[in-house]
C-alpha positions as YAML, in Angstrom:
chain: A
units: angstrom
residues:
- id: 1
  name: MET
  ca: [58.53, 99.68, 30.42]
- id: 2
  name: SER
  ca: [56.69, 97.31, 32.75]
- id: 3
  name: ARG
  ca: [54.56, 98.47, 35.64]
- id: 4
  name: HIS
  ca: [54.61, 96.80, 39.02]
- id: 5
  name: PRO
  ca: [51.59, 96.90, 41.34]
- id: 6
  name: ASP
  ca: [53.73, 97.90, 44.30]
- id: 7
  name: THR
  ca: [55.12, 101.10, 42.76]
- id: 8
  name: GLU
  ca: [53.83, 104.54, 43.66]
- id: 9
  name: GLU
  ca: [52.51, 105.09, 40.14]
- id: 10
  name: ASP
  ca: [50.29, 102.02, 40.03]
- id: 11
  name: HIS
  ca: [47.47, 101.41, 42.48]
- id: 12
  name: PRO
  ca: [45.19, 98.61, 41.24]
- id: 13
  name: ALA
  ca: [42.64, 99.21, 44.01]
- id: 14
  name: ASP
  ca: [42.29, 102.84, 42.89]
- id: 15
  name: ASP
  ca: [41.87, 101.71, 39.28]
- id: 16
  name: LEU
  ca: [39.22, 99.20, 40.30]
- id: 17
  name: GLU
  ca: [37.31, 101.83, 42.26]
- id: 18
  name: LYS
  ca: [37.44, 104.20, 39.27]
- id: 19
  name: VAL
  ca: [36.21, 101.52, 36.86]
- id: 20
  name: ASN
  ca: [33.42, 100.51, 39.27]
- id: 21
  name: GLY
  ca: [32.32, 104.14, 39.46]
- id: 22
  name: LEU
  ca: [32.26, 104.47, 35.67]
- id: 23
  name: LEU
  ca: [30.28, 101.24, 35.36]
- id: 24
  name: ALA
  ca: [27.79, 102.42, 37.99]
- id: 25
  name: GLU
  ca: [27.24, 105.64, 36.04]
- id: 26
  name: TRP
  ca: [26.77, 103.79, 32.75]
- id: 27
  name: ALA
  ca: [24.42, 101.25, 34.34]
- id: 28
  name: ALA
  ca: [22.39, 104.01, 36.01]
- id: 29
  name: ARG
  ca: [21.86, 105.79, 32.69]
- id: 30
  name: SER
  ca: [20.70, 102.53, 31.16]
- id: 31
  name: ALA
  ca: [18.51, 101.51, 34.10]
- id: 32
  name: ALA
  ca: [16.80, 104.91, 34.22]
- id: 33
  name: THR
  ca: [15.20, 104.11, 30.83]
- id: 34
  name: SER
  ca: [15.05, 100.31, 30.86]
- id: 35
  name: GLY
  ca: [12.39, 98.43, 32.79]
- id: 36
  name: PRO
  ca: [14.05, 95.05, 32.23]
- id: 37
  name: LEU
  ca: [17.41, 96.31, 33.53]
- id: 38
  name: THR
  ca: [15.69, 97.82, 36.56]
- id: 39
  name: ASP
  ca: [14.03, 94.44, 37.16]
- id: 40
  name: ARG
  ca: [17.43, 92.73, 36.90]
- id: 41
  name: PHE
  ca: [19.07, 95.08, 39.41]
- id: 42
  name: GLU
  ca: [16.13, 94.61, 41.79]
- id: 43
  name: ALA
  ca: [16.52, 90.81, 41.43]
- id: 44
  name: MET
  ca: [20.22, 91.20, 42.30]
- id: 45
  name: GLY
  ca: [19.28, 93.01, 45.53]
- id: 46
  name: TYR
  ca: [19.82, 96.63, 44.45]
- id: 47
  name: GLU
  ca: [16.91, 98.92, 45.37]
- id: 48
  name: VAL
  ca: [16.74, 101.07, 42.22]
- id: 49
  name: ARG
  ca: [13.04, 101.08, 41.32]
- id: 50
  name: GLY
  ca: [11.54, 104.57, 41.27]
- id: 51
  name: LYS
  ca: [14.90, 106.31, 41.63]
- id: 52
  name: GLY
  ca: [16.51, 108.86, 39.31]
- id: 53
  name: GLU
  ca: [19.83, 108.38, 37.55]
- id: 54
  name: GLU
  ca: [21.96, 110.02, 40.26]
- id: 55
  name: GLU
  ca: [20.25, 108.00, 43.00]
- id: 56
  name: ILE
  ca: [20.81, 104.78, 41.03]
- id: 57
  name: VAL
  ca: [24.51, 105.61, 40.69]
- id: 58
  name: GLU
  ca: [24.81, 105.85, 44.48]
- id: 59
  name: VAL
  ca: [22.90, 102.58, 44.99]
- id: 60
  name: LEU
  ca: [25.08, 100.73, 42.47]
- id: 61
  name: ARG
  ca: [28.32, 101.96, 44.03]
- id: 62
  name: LYS
  ca: [27.50, 100.00, 47.18]
- id: 63
  name: PRO
  ca: [26.82, 96.30, 47.80]
- id: 64
  name: PRO
  ca: [23.22, 95.13, 47.37]
- id: 65
  name: THR
  ca: [20.97, 95.79, 50.36]
- id: 66
  name: ARG
  ca: [18.84, 92.67, 49.91]
- id: 67
  name: PRO
  ca: [19.60, 89.07, 49.04]
- id: 68
  name: ALA
  ca: [19.33, 88.17, 45.37]
- id: 69
  name: ARG
  ca: [16.07, 86.56, 44.29]
...
């Protein structure tokens, strides 16, 4: 059975949002204990330094707030 993006059962945008959320959570757990990953996110324009895991998740779910360095 093939799935078509325009059917009621399949919403690619919803799937993308869900995957992005899961990736943000995974990345936040990693960044909370990894200085180099924190440095990388900061270089990409995400203000994560000094934040806890939950705060990092919220930062990563949005576009960067600064230009990349």
